Amino acid sequence: MIPVVKTIDEIRNAVKTAKKQGKIIGFVPTMGFLHEGHKSLIVRAASENDYVVVSDFVNPTQFGPNEDFESYPRDIEKDRALCTEAGADIIFNPEPDEMYCDPLTTVSVDKITKTLCGASRPIHFDGVATVVSKLFNIVAPDRAYFGQKDAQQLIVIKKMVKDLNFDIEIVGCPIIREEDGLAKSSRNTYLNEAERKAALCLSRALNKGRSMIEMGEKSAKTVKKAITDEINREPLSRIDYVEISDLETLQPTDSTNGVLVAVAVYIGKTRFIDNFIIERVDE
Ligand code: AMP
């Protein structure tokens, strides 16, 4: 089993030693309770780097006051087994006190954090940008791996890295799904049997939207309505947003070319997100 370290000094020393040996460092930041989605990032990082660090930290500052920070699932020993199998070299699993000591500094990315998840989670992306900056400074990796599952997060991190000149390559990885289409998530464990079935409305509705665009639909409004109607057919669902946004600005658009099609839906008390991307083609 690979080591789990709790302090910034320990992880820094481990990475320094690896770098002295000429190793290229890959980094996968996570909140733990790892599943096949996280594993795909770690496997990819292990195939492209010599030394892979996984951080396993439920970051309190990215949760709103009425969100699930306290109840977020945690199982470091299971995570350790998964990381070992996936080819990681070390896990950084700090306590909140190790990461935060009365900070006065926040990293805040403007505009692209105000729409989509940022509209209903106003402090979320400040929390994410700040903790990822801290982790980048602590781990100092060559490459860092993020899932397309959190599409807005990936776009925000790429912009932050560009704006702040972090010398780190950001690698986006595809969404890993259950066999029936539900995107893998640590929060899927919150669902009872009926909710688990209901949660399929996200991927079902997005598949419908994607088919429409692939068949030539050019109106974002029409696609949005079809996705919304499909989700609303599920009685246990409550839509937070259904949005078609420009891939760069993350502002709503009327086009279906170069877009992020994203949904956030409550199933019972739990909020789930899913999305797909239509790359821009010159017309
Ligand atoms: P989290 O532990 O939820 O903060 O996720 C850590 C990283 O794993 C993020 O970059 C996520 O986008 C990524 N991730 C989570 N679920 C999936 C999934 N189903 N497929 C691909 N990547 C994922």
PDB file of C-alpha atoms and ligand atoms in Angstrom:
ATOM      1  CA  MET A   1       0.000   0.000   0.000  1.00  0.00           C
ATOM      2  CA  ILE A   2       1.234   3.514  -0.834  1.00  0.00           C
ATOM      3  CA  PRO A   3       1.895   5.990   2.004  1.00  0.00           C
ATOM      4  CA  VAL A   4      -0.694   8.484   3.258  1.00  0.00           C
ATOM      5  CA  VAL A   5       0.847  11.705   4.592  1.00  0.00           C
ATOM      6  CA  LYS A   6      -0.968  14.351   6.616  1.00  0.00           C
ATOM      7  CA  THR A   7       1.416  17.330   6.645  1.00  0.00           C
ATOM      8  CA  ILE A   8       2.578  19.863   4.051  1.00  0.00           C
ATOM      9  CA  ASP A   9       6.228  19.227   5.035  1.00  0.00           C
ATOM     10  CA  GLU A  10       5.916  15.498   4.399  1.00  0.00           C
ATOM     11  CA  ILE A  11       4.338  15.807   0.951  1.00  0.00           C
ATOM     12  CA  ARG A  12       6.807  18.557  -0.057  1.00  0.00           C
ATOM     13  CA  ASN A  13       9.773  16.416   1.008  1.00  0.00           C
ATOM     14  CA  ALA A  14       8.436  13.379  -0.857  1.00  0.00           C
ATOM     15  CA  VAL A  15       7.951  15.386  -4.052  1.00  0.00           C
ATOM     16  CA  LYS A  16      11.388  17.043  -3.692  1.00  0.00           C
ATOM     17  CA  THR A  17      13.018  13.630  -3.415  1.00  0.00           C
ATOM     18  CA  ALA A  18      11.169  12.390  -6.513  1.00  0.00           C
ATOM     19  CA  LYS A  19      12.184  15.510  -8.459  1.00  0.00           C
ATOM     20  CA  LYS A  20      15.838  15.071  -7.448  1.00  0.00           C
ATOM     21  CA  GLN A  21      15.606  11.644  -9.075  1.00  0.00           C
ATOM     22  CA  GLY A  22      14.523  13.393 -12.276  1.00  0.00           C
ATOM     23  CA  LYS A  23      10.908  12.301 -11.983  1.00  0.00           C
ATOM     24  CA  ILE A  24       8.009  14.129 -13.660  1.00  0.00           C
ATOM     25  CA  ILE A  25       5.201  14.777 -11.185  1.00  0.00           C
ATOM     26  CA  GLY A  26       1.511  14.126 -11.935  1.00  0.00           C
ATOM     27  CA  PHE A  27      -1.161  15.367  -9.526  1.00  0.00           C
ATOM     28  CA  VAL A  28      -4.826  14.386  -9.062  1.00  0.00           C
ATOM     29  CA  PRO A  29      -6.728  16.607  -6.598  1.00  0.00           C
ATOM     30  CA  THR A  30      -9.810  14.897  -5.102  1.00  0.00           C
ATOM     31  CA  MET A  31     -12.185  15.075  -2.156  1.00  0.00           C
ATOM     32  CA  GLY A  32     -11.842  11.336  -1.576  1.00  0.00           C
ATOM     33  CA  PHE A  33     -14.419   8.534  -1.428  1.00  0.00           C
ATOM     34  CA  LEU A  34     -12.844   7.544  -4.692  1.00  0.00           C
ATOM     35  CA  HIS A  35     -14.595   5.698  -7.529  1.00  0.00           C
ATOM     36  CA  GLU A  36     -13.871   4.659 -11.114  1.00  0.00           C
ATOM     37  CA  GLY A  37     -14.097   8.300 -12.266  1.00  0.00           C
ATOM     38  CA  HIS A  38     -11.224   9.337  -9.981  1.00  0.00           C
ATOM     39  CA  LYS A  39      -9.411   6.109 -10.846  1.00  0.00           C
ATOM     40  CA  SER A  40      -9.418   6.981 -14.558  1.00  0.00           C
ATOM     41  CA  LEU A  41      -7.630  10.266 -13.729  1.00  0.00           C
ATOM     42  CA  ILE A  42      -5.040   8.485 -11.570  1.00  0.00           C
ATOM     43  CA  VAL A  43      -4.418   5.753 -14.179  1.00  0.00           C
ATOM     44  CA  ARG A  44      -3.931   8.436 -16.835  1.00  0.00           C
ATOM     45  CA  ALA A  45      -1.609  10.429 -14.553  1.00  0.00           C
ATOM     46  CA  ALA A  46       0.420   7.270 -13.832  1.00  0.00           C
ATOM     47  CA  SER A  47       0.742   6.537 -17.555  1.00  0.00           C
ATOM     48  CA  GLU A  48       2.028  10.057 -18.352  1.00  0.00           C
ATOM     49  CA  ASN A  49       4.237  10.836 -15.310  1.00  0.00           C
ATOM     50  CA  ASP A  50       6.869   9.152 -13.137  1.00  0.00           C
ATOM     51  CA  TYR A  51       5.474  10.033  -9.710  1.00  0.00           C
ATOM     52  CA  VAL A  52       1.779  10.555  -8.954  1.00  0.00           C
ATOM     53  CA  VAL A  53       0.370  12.461  -5.988  1.00  0.00           C
ATOM     54  CA  VAL A  54      -3.331  12.196  -5.116  1.00  0.00           C
ATOM     55  CA  SER A  55      -4.730  14.725  -2.672  1.00  0.00           C
ATOM     56  CA  ASP A  56      -7.678  13.478  -0.614  1.00  0.00           C
ATOM     57  CA  PHE A  57      -9.161  16.495   1.136  1.00  0.00           C
ATOM     58  CA  VAL A  58     -12.782  17.488   1.700  1.00  0.00           C
ATOM     59  CA  ASN A  59     -12.212  21.213   1.405  1.00  0.00           C
ATOM     60  CA  PRO A  60     -14.537  23.067   3.808  1.00  0.00           C
ATOM     61  CA  THR A  61     -14.231  26.442   2.049  1.00  0.00           C
ATOM     62  CA  GLN A  62     -15.944  25.281  -1.151  1.00  0.00           C
ATOM     63  CA  PHE A  63     -19.125  24.176   0.655  1.00  0.00           C
ATOM     64  CA  GLY A  64     -21.943  26.627   1.368  1.00  0.00           C
ATOM     65  CA  PRO A  65     -23.522  26.815   4.844  1.00  0.00           C
ATOM     66  CA  ASN A  66     -26.440  24.537   3.883  1.00  0.00           C
ATOM     67  CA  GLU A  67     -24.375  22.075   1.872  1.00  0.00           C
ATOM     68  CA  ASP A  68     -23.074  18.620   2.765  1.00  0.00           C
ATOM     69  CA  PHE A  69     -19.557  19.292   4.132  1.00  0.00           C
ATOM     70  CA  GLU A  70     -20.198  17.404   7.390  1.00  0.00           C
ATOM     71  CA  SER A  71     -21.965  14.447   5.787  1.00  0.00           C
ATOM     72  CA  TYR A  72     -19.709  14.174   2.715  1.00  0.00           C
ATOM     73  CA  PRO A  73     -18.600  10.501   2.637  1.00  0.00           C
ATOM     74  CA  ARG A  74     -15.037   9.677   3.723  1.00  0.00           C
ATOM     75  CA  ASP A  75     -13.063   6.385   3.664  1.00  0.00           C
ATOM     76  CA  ILE A  76      -9.292   6.895   3.501  1.00  0.00           C
ATOM     77  CA  GLU A  77      -8.387   3.185   3.709  1.00  0.00           C
ATOM     78  CA  LYS A  78     -10.600   2.308   0.736  1.00  0.00           C
ATOM     79  CA  ASP A  79      -9.142   5.330  -1.116  1.00  0.00           C
ATOM     80  CA  ARG A  80      -5.637   4.114  -0.325  1.00  0.00           C
ATOM     81  CA  ALA A  81      -6.377   0.706  -1.868  1.00  0.00           C
ATOM     82  CA  LEU A  82      -7.847   2.303  -5.018  1.00  0.00           C
ATOM     83  CA  CYS A  83      -4.917   4.724  -5.410  1.00  0.00           C
ATOM     84  CA  THR A  84      -2.401   1.909  -4.938  1.00  0.00           C
ATOM     85  CA  GLU A  85      -4.130  -0.211  -7.583  1.00  0.00           C
ATOM     86  CA  ALA A  86      -4.391   2.728  -9.981  1.00  0.00           C
ATOM     87  CA  GLY A  87      -0.634   3.391  -9.817  1.00  0.00           C
ATOM     88  CA  ALA A  88      -0.392   6.466  -7.563  1.00  0.00           C
ATOM     89  CA  ASP A  89       2.727   6.888  -5.410  1.00  0.00           C
ATOM     90  CA  ILE A  90       1.517   8.881  -2.422  1.00  0.00           C
ATOM     91  CA  ILE A  91      -1.662  10.366  -0.923  1.00  0.00           C
ATOM     92  CA  PHE A  92      -1.788  13.793   0.712  1.00  0.00           C
ATOM     93  CA  ASN A  93      -4.646  13.708   3.252  1.00  0.00           C
ATOM     94  CA  PRO A  94      -4.407  16.840   5.410  1.00  0.00           C
ATOM     95  CA  GLU A  95      -6.823  17.963   8.110  1.00  0.00           C
ATOM     96  CA  PRO A  96      -8.432  21.387   7.550  1.00  0.00           C
ATOM     97  CA  ASP A  97      -6.147  22.923  10.243  1.00  0.00           C
ATOM     98  CA  GLU A  98      -3.074  21.886   8.259  1.00  0.00           C
ATOM     99  CA  MET A  99      -4.408  23.703   5.176  1.00  0.00           C
ATOM    100  CA  TYR A 100      -5.955  26.792   6.780  1.00  0.00           C
ATOM    101  CA  CYS A 101      -4.516  28.964   9.513  1.00  0.00           C
ATOM    102  CA  ASP A 102      -6.663  32.136   9.665  1.00  0.00           C
ATOM    103  CA  PRO A 103      -6.088  32.987   5.989  1.00  0.00           C
ATOM    104  CA  LEU A 104      -6.650  36.496   4.620  1.00  0.00           C
ATOM    105  CA  THR A 105      -6.056  35.543   0.993  1.00  0.00           C
ATOM    106  CA  THR A 106      -8.549  34.248  -1.567  1.00  0.00           C
ATOM    107  CA  VAL A 107      -8.015  33.367  -5.213  1.00  0.00           C
ATOM    108  CA  SER A 108     -11.066  34.531  -7.116  1.00  0.00           C
ATOM    109  CA  VAL A 109     -11.735  34.005 -10.816  1.00  0.00           C
ATOM    110  CA  ASP A 110     -14.258  36.507 -12.151  1.00  0.00           C
ATOM    111  CA  LYS A 111     -17.107  36.181 -14.700  1.00  0.00           C
ATOM    112  CA  ILE A 112     -16.850  32.481 -15.639  1.00  0.00           C
ATOM    113  CA  THR A 113     -17.555  31.597 -11.987  1.00  0.00           C
ATOM    114  CA  LYS A 114     -20.776  33.612 -11.824  1.00  0.00           C
ATOM    115  CA  THR A 115     -22.918  31.466 -14.145  1.00  0.00           C
ATOM    116  CA  LEU A 116     -24.038  27.803 -13.944  1.00  0.00           C
ATOM    117  CA  CYS A 117     -22.934  26.238 -10.624  1.00  0.00           C
ATOM    118  CA  GLY A 118     -21.540  29.598  -9.477  1.00  0.00           C
ATOM    119  CA  ALA A 119     -25.014  31.166  -9.594  1.00  0.00           C
ATOM    120  CA  SER A 120     -26.452  28.770  -7.006  1.00  0.00           C
ATOM    121  CA  ARG A 121     -23.155  28.187  -5.142  1.00  0.00           C
ATOM    122  CA  PRO A 122     -21.774  31.752  -4.747  1.00  0.00           C
ATOM    123  CA  ILE A 123     -18.666  30.929  -2.671  1.00  0.00           C
ATOM    124  CA  HIS A 124     -17.903  27.588  -4.298  1.00  0.00           C
ATOM    125  CA  PHE A 125     -15.409  28.593  -6.969  1.00  0.00           C
ATOM    126  CA  ASP A 126     -13.465  30.939  -4.670  1.00  0.00           C
ATOM    127  CA  GLY A 127     -13.034  27.921  -2.405  1.00  0.00           C
ATOM    128  CA  VAL A 128     -11.985  25.723  -5.325  1.00  0.00           C
ATOM    129  CA  ALA A 129      -9.590  28.250  -6.912  1.00  0.00           C
ATOM    130  CA  THR A 130      -7.965  28.972  -3.544  1.00  0.00           C
ATOM    131  CA  VAL A 131      -7.509  25.355  -2.460  1.00  0.00           C
ATOM    132  CA  VAL A 132      -6.268  24.270  -5.900  1.00  0.00           C
ATOM    133  CA  SER A 133      -3.751  27.164  -5.900  1.00  0.00           C
ATOM    134  CA  LYS A 134      -2.555  26.096  -2.460  1.00  0.00           C
ATOM    135  CA  LEU A 135      -2.306  22.453  -3.532  1.00  0.00           C
ATOM    136  CA  PHE A 136      -0.404  23.482  -6.684  1.00  0.00           C
ATOM    137  CA  ASN A 137       2.067  25.427  -4.527  1.00  0.00           C
ATOM    138  CA  ILE A 138       2.399  22.550  -2.057  1.00  0.00           C
ATOM    139  CA  VAL A 139       2.737  19.700  -4.581  1.00  0.00           C
ATOM    140  CA  ALA A 140       4.377  21.690  -7.413  1.00  0.00           C
ATOM    141  CA  PRO A 141       3.407  19.143 -10.081  1.00  0.00           C
ATOM    142  CA  ASP A 142       4.275  19.196 -13.777  1.00  0.00           C
ATOM    143  CA  ARG A 143       0.748  18.100 -14.765  1.00  0.00           C
ATOM    144  CA  ALA A 144      -2.602  18.091 -12.970  1.00  0.00           C
ATOM    145  CA  TYR A 145      -5.629  16.012 -13.952  1.00  0.00           C
ATOM    146  CA  PHE A 146      -9.274  17.125 -13.733  1.00  0.00           C
ATOM    147  CA  GLY A 147     -12.516  15.475 -14.862  1.00  0.00           C
ATOM    148  CA  GLN A 148     -14.877  16.855 -17.492  1.00  0.00           C
ATOM    149  CA  LYS A 149     -17.602  15.824 -15.010  1.00  0.00           C
ATOM    150  CA  ASP A 150     -16.982  19.197 -13.324  1.00  0.00           C
ATOM    151  CA  ALA A 151     -16.763  21.050 -16.630  1.00  0.00           C
ATOM    152  CA  GLN A 152     -17.002  24.566 -15.213  1.00  0.00           C
ATOM    153  CA  GLN A 153     -14.331  23.749 -12.626  1.00  0.00           C
ATOM    154  CA  LEU A 154     -11.987  22.530 -15.378  1.00  0.00           C
ATOM    155  CA  ILE A 155     -12.513  25.734 -17.388  1.00  0.00           C
ATOM    156  CA  VAL A 156     -12.023  27.888 -14.268  1.00  0.00           C
ATOM    157  CA  ILE A 157      -8.803  26.082 -13.316  1.00  0.00           C
ATOM    158  CA  LYS A 158      -7.404  26.409 -16.850  1.00  0.00           C
ATOM    159  CA  LYS A 159      -8.098  30.157 -16.801  1.00  0.00           C
ATOM    160  CA  MET A 160      -6.606  30.551 -13.305  1.00  0.00           C
ATOM    161  CA  VAL A 161      -3.436  28.706 -14.361  1.00  0.00           C
ATOM    162  CA  LYS A 162      -3.117  30.960 -17.394  1.00  0.00           C
ATOM    163  CA  ASP A 163      -3.840  34.179 -15.473  1.00  0.00           C
ATOM    164  CA  LEU A 164      -1.485  33.369 -12.573  1.00  0.00           C
ATOM    165  CA  ASN A 165       1.252  31.738 -14.706  1.00  0.00           C
ATOM    166  CA  PHE A 166       1.309  28.451 -12.868  1.00  0.00           C
ATOM    167  CA  ASP A 167       3.861  26.303 -14.686  1.00  0.00           C
ATOM    168  CA  ILE A 168       1.517  23.314 -14.721  1.00  0.00           C
ATOM    169  CA  GLU A 169      -0.171  21.534 -17.625  1.00  0.00           C
ATOM    170  CA  ILE A 170      -3.876  20.990 -16.969  1.00  0.00           C
ATOM    171  CA  VAL A 171      -5.212  17.744 -18.434  1.00  0.00           C
ATOM    172  CA  GLY A 172      -8.982  17.291 -18.855  1.00  0.00           C
ATOM    173  CA  CYS A 173     -10.328  13.720 -18.718  1.00  0.00           C
ATOM    174  CA  PRO A 174     -13.664  12.301 -19.969  1.00  0.00           C
ATOM    175  CA  ILE A 175     -16.679  11.574 -17.746  1.00  0.00           C
ATOM    176  CA  ILE A 176     -16.837   7.982 -16.465  1.00  0.00           C
ATOM    177  CA  ARG A 177     -20.395   6.633 -16.146  1.00  0.00           C
ATOM    178  CA  GLU A 178     -22.251   3.726 -14.598  1.00  0.00           C
ATOM    179  CA  GLU A 179     -23.469   1.162 -17.170  1.00  0.00           C
ATOM    180  CA  ASP A 180     -26.889   2.799 -17.298  1.00  0.00           C
ATOM    181  CA  GLY A 181     -25.448   6.268 -18.007  1.00  0.00           C
ATOM    182  CA  LEU A 182     -25.393   7.914 -14.558  1.00  0.00           C
ATOM    183  CA  ALA A 183     -22.142   9.868 -14.155  1.00  0.00           C
ATOM    184  CA  LYS A 184     -20.073   8.356 -11.323  1.00  0.00           C
ATOM    185  CA  SER A 185     -20.040  10.553  -8.243  1.00  0.00           C
ATOM    186  CA  SER A 186     -19.173  10.162  -4.575  1.00  0.00           C
ATOM    187  CA  ARG A 187     -22.647  11.600  -3.916  1.00  0.00           C
ATOM    188  CA  ASN A 188     -24.381   8.697  -5.744  1.00  0.00           C
ATOM    189  CA  THR A 189     -24.128   6.823  -2.428  1.00  0.00           C
ATOM    190  CA  TYR A 190     -26.735   9.228  -0.979  1.00  0.00           C
ATOM    191  CA  LEU A 191     -29.445   7.839  -3.302  1.00  0.00           C
ATOM    192  CA  ASN A 192     -32.070   5.288  -2.312  1.00  0.00           C
ATOM    193  CA  GLU A 193     -33.371   2.849  -4.919  1.00  0.00           C
ATOM    194  CA  ALA A 194     -36.135   5.088  -6.286  1.00  0.00           C
ATOM    195  CA  GLU A 195     -33.834   8.134  -6.391  1.00  0.00           C
ATOM    196  CA  ARG A 196     -31.109   6.121  -8.114  1.00  0.00           C
ATOM    197  CA  LYS A 197     -33.556   5.350 -10.936  1.00  0.00           C
ATOM    198  CA  ALA A 198     -34.761   8.956 -10.992  1.00  0.00           C
ATOM    199  CA  ALA A 199     -31.170  10.255 -11.301  1.00  0.00           C
ATOM    200  CA  LEU A 200     -30.997   8.705 -14.758  1.00  0.00           C
ATOM    201  CA  CYS A 201     -33.076  11.621 -16.026  1.00  0.00           C
ATOM    202  CA  LEU A 202     -29.899  13.760 -16.227  1.00  0.00           C
ATOM    203  CA  SER A 203     -28.000  11.574 -18.687  1.00  0.00           C
ATOM    204  CA  ARG A 204     -31.202  10.640 -20.532  1.00  0.00           C
ATOM    205  CA  ALA A 205     -32.104  14.299 -21.101  1.00  0.00           C
ATOM    206  CA  LEU A 206     -28.550  15.225 -22.107  1.00  0.00           C
ATOM    207  CA  ASN A 207     -28.418  12.323 -24.585  1.00  0.00           C
ATOM    208  CA  LYS A 208     -31.586  13.634 -26.129  1.00  0.00           C
ATOM    209  CA  GLY A 209     -30.100  17.133 -26.405  1.00  0.00           C
ATOM    210  CA  ARG A 210     -26.894  15.822 -27.901  1.00  0.00           C
ATOM    211  CA  SER A 211     -28.791  13.811 -30.543  1.00  0.00           C
ATOM    212  CA  MET A 212     -30.775  16.894 -31.507  1.00  0.00           C
ATOM    213  CA  ILE A 213     -27.578  18.917 -32.017  1.00  0.00           C
ATOM    214  CA  GLU A 214     -25.919  16.069 -33.897  1.00  0.00           C
ATOM    215  CA  MET A 215     -29.001  15.897 -36.158  1.00  0.00           C
ATOM    216  CA  GLY A 216     -28.467  19.578 -36.995  1.00  0.00           C
ATOM    217  CA  GLU A 217     -30.527  21.561 -34.454  1.00  0.00           C
ATOM    218  CA  LYS A 218     -29.054  25.076 -34.314  1.00  0.00           C
ATOM    219  CA  SER A 219     -31.317  26.677 -31.707  1.00  0.00           C
ATOM    220  CA  ALA A 220     -30.033  26.418 -28.138  1.00  0.00           C
ATOM    221  CA  LYS A 221     -33.499  27.414 -26.931  1.00  0.00           C
ATOM    222  CA  THR A 222     -35.124  24.400 -28.628  1.00  0.00           C
ATOM    223  CA  VAL A 223     -32.493  22.008 -27.241  1.00  0.00           C
ATOM    224  CA  LYS A 224     -32.786  23.533 -23.769  1.00  0.00           C
ATOM    225  CA  LYS A 225     -36.542  23.093 -23.793  1.00  0.00           C
ATOM    226  CA  ALA A 226     -36.278  19.423 -24.820  1.00  0.00           C
ATOM    227  CA  ILE A 227     -33.750  18.747 -22.043  1.00  0.00           C
ATOM    228  CA  THR A 228     -35.872  20.618 -19.488  1.00  0.00           C
ATOM    229  CA  ASP A 229     -39.051  18.758 -20.496  1.00  0.00           C
ATOM    230  CA  GLU A 230     -37.300  15.389 -20.261  1.00  0.00           C
ATOM    231  CA  ILE A 231     -35.979  16.108 -16.742  1.00  0.00           C
ATOM    232  CA  ASN A 232     -39.354  17.473 -15.629  1.00  0.00           C
ATOM    233  CA  ARG A 233     -40.996  14.198 -16.666  1.00  0.00           C
ATOM    234  CA  GLU A 234     -39.224  12.671 -13.649  1.00  0.00           C
ATOM    235  CA  PRO A 235     -41.347  13.471 -10.550  1.00  0.00           C
ATOM    236  CA  LEU A 236     -38.426  13.181  -8.066  1.00  0.00           C
ATOM    237  CA  SER A 237     -36.358  15.784  -9.925  1.00  0.00           C
ATOM    238  CA  ARG A 238     -36.075  19.521  -9.293  1.00  0.00           C
ATOM    239  CA  ILE A 239     -34.051  21.526 -11.802  1.00  0.00           C
ATOM    240  CA  ASP A 240     -31.415  23.969 -10.540  1.00  0.00           C
ATOM    241  CA  TYR A 241     -30.363  24.878 -14.088  1.00  0.00           C
ATOM    242  CA  VAL A 242     -30.359  23.656 -17.662  1.00  0.00           C
ATOM    243  CA  GLU A 243     -27.982  25.842 -19.654  1.00  0.00           C
ATOM    244  CA  ILE A 244     -26.244  26.007 -23.001  1.00  0.00           C
ATOM    245  CA  SER A 245     -23.193  28.232 -22.649  1.00  0.00           C
ATOM    246  CA  ASP A 246     -20.375  29.481 -24.831  1.00  0.00           C
ATOM    247  CA  LEU A 247     -17.385  27.208 -24.153  1.00  0.00           C
ATOM    248  CA  GLU A 248     -15.054  30.129 -23.500  1.00  0.00           C
ATOM    249  CA  THR A 249     -17.124  32.747 -21.711  1.00  0.00           C
ATOM    250  CA  LEU A 250     -19.571  30.337 -20.014  1.00  0.00           C
ATOM    251  CA  GLN A 251     -22.302  32.883 -20.771  1.00  0.00           C
ATOM    252  CA  PRO A 252     -25.652  31.659 -22.171  1.00  0.00           C
ATOM    253  CA  THR A 253     -25.714  31.506 -25.946  1.00  0.00           C
ATOM    254  CA  ASP A 254     -28.322  30.988 -28.682  1.00  0.00           C
ATOM    255  CA  SER A 255     -25.907  28.867 -30.693  1.00  0.00           C
ATOM    256  CA  THR A 256     -25.224  25.120 -30.497  1.00  0.00           C
ATOM    257  CA  ASN A 257     -21.701  25.436 -31.920  1.00  0.00           C
ATOM    258  CA  GLY A 258     -18.790  25.505 -29.434  1.00  0.00           C
ATOM    259  CA  VAL A 259     -20.962  25.021 -26.369  1.00  0.00           C
ATOM    260  CA  LEU A 260     -21.128  23.436 -22.948  1.00  0.00           C
ATOM    261  CA  VAL A 261     -24.533  21.850 -22.376  1.00  0.00           C
ATOM    262  CA  ALA A 262     -24.834  21.459 -18.613  1.00  0.00           C
ATOM    263  CA  VAL A 263     -27.495  20.576 -16.067  1.00  0.00           C
ATOM    264  CA  ALA A 264     -27.758  20.644 -12.278  1.00  0.00           C
ATOM    265  CA  VAL A 265     -30.711  18.769 -10.819  1.00  0.00           C
ATOM    266  CA  TYR A 266     -31.804  17.941  -7.290  1.00  0.00           C
ATOM    267  CA  ILE A 267     -32.898  14.348  -6.780  1.00  0.00           C
ATOM    268  CA  GLY A 268     -34.359  14.382  -3.302  1.00  0.00           C
ATOM    269  CA  LYS A 269     -31.988  16.515  -1.230  1.00  0.00           C
ATOM    270  CA  THR A 270     -28.909  15.870  -3.339  1.00  0.00           C
ATOM    271  CA  ARG A 271     -27.771  18.042  -6.207  1.00  0.00           C
ATOM    272  CA  PHE A 272     -26.275  16.289  -9.246  1.00  0.00           C
ATOM    273  CA  ILE A 273     -24.491  17.734 -12.253  1.00  0.00           C
ATOM    274  CA  ASP A 274     -23.817  16.379 -15.722  1.00  0.00           C
ATOM    275  CA  ASN A 275     -22.840  17.843 -19.096  1.00  0.00           C
ATOM    276  CA  PHE A 276     -21.519  17.351 -22.586  1.00  0.00           C
ATOM    277  CA  ILE A 277     -19.440  19.537 -24.883  1.00  0.00           C
ATOM    278  CA  ILE A 278     -19.933  20.383 -28.543  1.00  0.00           C
ATOM    279  CA  GLU A 279     -16.580  21.552 -29.863  1.00  0.00           C
ATOM    280  CA  ARG A 280     -16.656  24.578 -32.172  1.00  0.00           C
ATOM    281  CA  VAL A 281     -16.586  23.827 -35.882  1.00  0.00           C
ATOM    282  CA  ASP A 282     -16.079  26.666 -38.350  1.00  0.00           C
ATOM    283  CA  GLU A 283     -19.201  27.030 -40.467  1.00  0.00           C
TER     284      GLU A 283
HETATM  285  P1  AMP B   1     -14.142  15.296  -6.466  1.00  0.00           P
HETATM  286  O1  AMP B   1     -13.558  14.267  -5.545  1.00  0.00           O
HETATM  287  O2  AMP B   1     -15.609  15.127  -6.702  1.00  0.00           O
HETATM  288  O3  AMP B   1     -13.726  16.701  -6.110  1.00  0.00           O
HETATM  289  O4  AMP B   1     -13.496  15.021  -7.888  1.00  0.00           O
HETATM  290  C1  AMP B   1     -12.099  15.011  -8.066  1.00  0.00           C
HETATM  291  C2  AMP B   1     -11.791  14.971  -9.533  1.00  0.00           C
HETATM  292  O5  AMP B   1     -12.351  13.799 -10.113  1.00  0.00           O
HETATM  293  C3  AMP B   1     -12.401  16.165 -10.284  1.00  0.00           C
HETATM  294  O6  AMP B   1     -11.478  16.622 -11.256  1.00  0.00           O
HETATM  295  C4  AMP B   1     -13.624  15.556 -10.926  1.00  0.00           C
HETATM  296  O7  AMP B   1     -14.026  16.214 -12.103  1.00  0.00           O
HETATM  297  C5  AMP B   1     -13.145  14.155 -11.221  1.00  0.00           C
HETATM  298  N1  AMP B   1     -14.300  13.252 -11.368  1.00  0.00           N
HETATM  299  C6  AMP B   1     -15.297  13.045 -10.467  1.00  0.00           C
HETATM  300  N2  AMP B   1     -16.220  12.200 -10.972  1.00  0.00           N
HETATM  301  C7  AMP B   1     -15.798  11.876 -12.221  1.00  0.00           C
HETATM  302  C8  AMP B   1     -16.328  11.056 -13.269  1.00  0.00           C
HETATM  303  N3  AMP B   1     -17.487  10.402 -13.136  1.00  0.00           N
HETATM  304  N4  AMP B   1     -15.618  10.960 -14.409  1.00  0.00           N
HETATM  305  C9  AMP B   1     -14.452  11.635 -14.573  1.00  0.00           C
HETATM  306  N5  AMP B   1     -13.898  12.429 -13.627  1.00  0.00           N
HETATM  307  C10 AMP B   1     -14.559  12.548 -12.472  1.00  0.00           C
END
